[in-house]
C-alpha cells in the first residue's frame, strides 16, 4: 500500500492553520532567545532512523505470541510497511535486516522496491543466537566464544556471509550481538570465552570491506543468566579497540542494569571516538523492548543531550547508525513504531535547544542551579510544532497516527494479507 502526495496534502489541509499558529508562536519565542529555528528544523528533517525488519509484526514473549492481523510475511511486505511509516513520518528512511530471518531472494528487485519508498539499507544484523536449519554445528553453548573451533568457525563464516549480503544491498555496517555466556557458575572459563570472542571478532573485522564498520553490541544478561561474554560497554569498547579502526561499540538502551547512567556511557564512548550505533527502545526492568520514551523520556533527553554535544565536539566518531529495537505484543506495530519515532525526534529537538555556551559558563562558575535550569528549560519546552514543521518540510503528515487511522491502513492490510499472516523474527 502506498500513500499518495494528494492524500497527504488533503490530510494536512485540515490541521495546517492550527499548526501554523503554534509553530509561529514557538518559533518567535525561541528566536528571541537566540535559537536558530531553521537550523533545528533542518537537523530534525535530516535525522533518519532505521526500522528493523523484525519489528513489523507482533513481538512474542517466551510465554506466547498474539499475532496482529495483516502482518507482513515477506521482506517485500516489510519494506512496504516501512514505506507507509516513512511517507507519514519522513523519519524512517532506512531498514535494518536480520539475517537469516530476511535474506532477499532477488537483490535488484528488493533494492528497487526500497528505492521506490526512499528507503536505504542500514546495518545488517547477524544471528548466532539461534540454530539455523541444516546447520552442522549448534550454538547451544555459544557461538564466537564457543570452546569448539568448528562452532566458532561456523559463526565467523555466518558473519562474513551477512557482510556479503549487506554489500549487495548497499549496507555499510554489520551489528554483532552475541548471546554467548553461561547460565551457571563454573560452566565457562571467563578468560577463554573472552579470548575466543576477541579472536573471532578480529577475523570478522578482517573480512570487512574498507568502507564498512562493525558494531559490537553489549547486553548484561538474557538469554544467559549467570554471565554474558560481552556484558557491558567496557567489554565492547575493549573488543572494538582490539579489532581495530572499523570496530565500534553499539548502545542499546535496554541493555543496561537498572539505574545505569547511560548518558555518561554515551559521552565516554564519544570522547574516545568509539560510538558507532544506537538501538532505541525503553524499559522498566530489563531488555523490555517497549516503545521509545514511554517510561523514561527525561533519561532519553539527557542521552540526546550528550549525543548532540558529541556530534558537535567529537568529530572522531563516525556518522552514527540509529535504529529502533523494539517490538511487543499489544499494539499495532506500525502505530507503535510511529510513537517511537516521535519520541526520538522529541528528545533530539529538546536537546538541540540546550544552550551549550550558557551551560558551559554555568558549569565553569559551578552554578549548579543555573545548570539545571538550562537543561530543564529545554526539556520542558513543547517542541511538537518543530517536529510537525520538519515533517511538513519533507512532505510528511502533520499527525501521522491520526492519518494512519483515518486511512484505515491496518484494515486494508488485513484485507490483503489476512488475519493470520505472521512475520518472521523472534
Ligand atoms: C537482542 C539485541 C539485538 C537484536 C536481538 C533480536 O537483545 O537487542 O540487537 O538483534 O535482540
Ligand atoms: Mn539491540
Ligand atoms: Mn535487546
PDB file of N, CA, C and O and ligand atoms in Angstrom, residues 217 219 252 255 281 287 289 325, ligand 3:
ATOM      1  N   UNK A 217      27.601  -4.967  19.991  1.00  0.00           N
ATOM      2  CA  UNK A 217      26.507  -4.645  20.918  1.00  0.00           C
ATOM      3  C   UNK A 217      26.681  -5.428  22.215  1.00  0.00           C
ATOM      4  O   UNK A 217      26.943  -6.622  22.193  1.00  0.00           O
ATOM      5  N   UNK A 219      25.225  -6.484  26.250  1.00  0.00           N
ATOM      6  CA  UNK A 219      23.961  -6.718  26.986  1.00  0.00           C
ATOM      7  C   UNK A 219      24.297  -7.487  28.255  1.00  0.00           C
ATOM      8  O   UNK A 219      25.063  -8.452  28.210  1.00  0.00           O
ATOM      9  N   UNK A 252      22.495  -0.195  23.087  1.00  0.00           N
ATOM     10  CA  UNK A 252      21.057  -0.481  23.026  1.00  0.00           C
ATOM     11  C   UNK A 252      20.509  -0.059  24.390  1.00  0.00           C
ATOM     12  O   UNK A 252      20.978  -0.534  25.435  1.00  0.00           O
ATOM     13  N   UNK A 255      19.827  -2.461  27.228  1.00  0.00           N
ATOM     14  CA  UNK A 255      20.887  -3.400  27.619  1.00  0.00           C
ATOM     15  C   UNK A 255      21.735  -2.876  28.773  1.00  0.00           C
ATOM     16  O   UNK A 255      22.971  -2.905  28.726  1.00  0.00           O
ATOM     17  N   UNK A 281      14.858   2.018  22.436  1.00  0.00           N
ATOM     18  CA  UNK A 281      13.678   1.346  22.985  1.00  0.00           C
ATOM     19  C   UNK A 281      13.520   1.912  24.393  1.00  0.00           C
ATOM     20  O   UNK A 281      14.245   2.832  24.780  1.00  0.00           O
ATOM     21  N   UNK A 287      15.583  -5.927  29.343  1.00  0.00           N
ATOM     22  CA  UNK A 287      15.562  -5.641  27.901  1.00  0.00           C
ATOM     23  C   UNK A 287      14.116  -5.768  27.418  1.00  0.00           C
ATOM     24  O   UNK A 287      13.775  -6.636  26.624  1.00  0.00           O
ATOM     25  N   UNK A 289      12.251  -3.880  25.576  1.00  0.00           N
ATOM     26  CA  UNK A 289      11.972  -3.520  24.174  1.00  0.00           C
ATOM     27  C   UNK A 289      10.613  -2.868  23.975  1.00  0.00           C
ATOM     28  O   UNK A 289       9.913  -3.154  22.998  1.00  0.00           O
ATOM     29  N   UNK A 325      14.969  -0.641  18.224  1.00  0.00           N
ATOM     30  CA  UNK A 325      14.965  -2.084  18.504  1.00  0.00           C
ATOM     31  C   UNK A 325      13.877  -2.339  19.535  1.00  0.00           C
ATOM     32  O   UNK A 325      14.146  -2.460  20.730  1.00  0.00           O
TER      33      UNK A 325
HETATM   34 MN1  LIG B   3      17.836  -6.366  23.026  1.00  0.00          MN
END
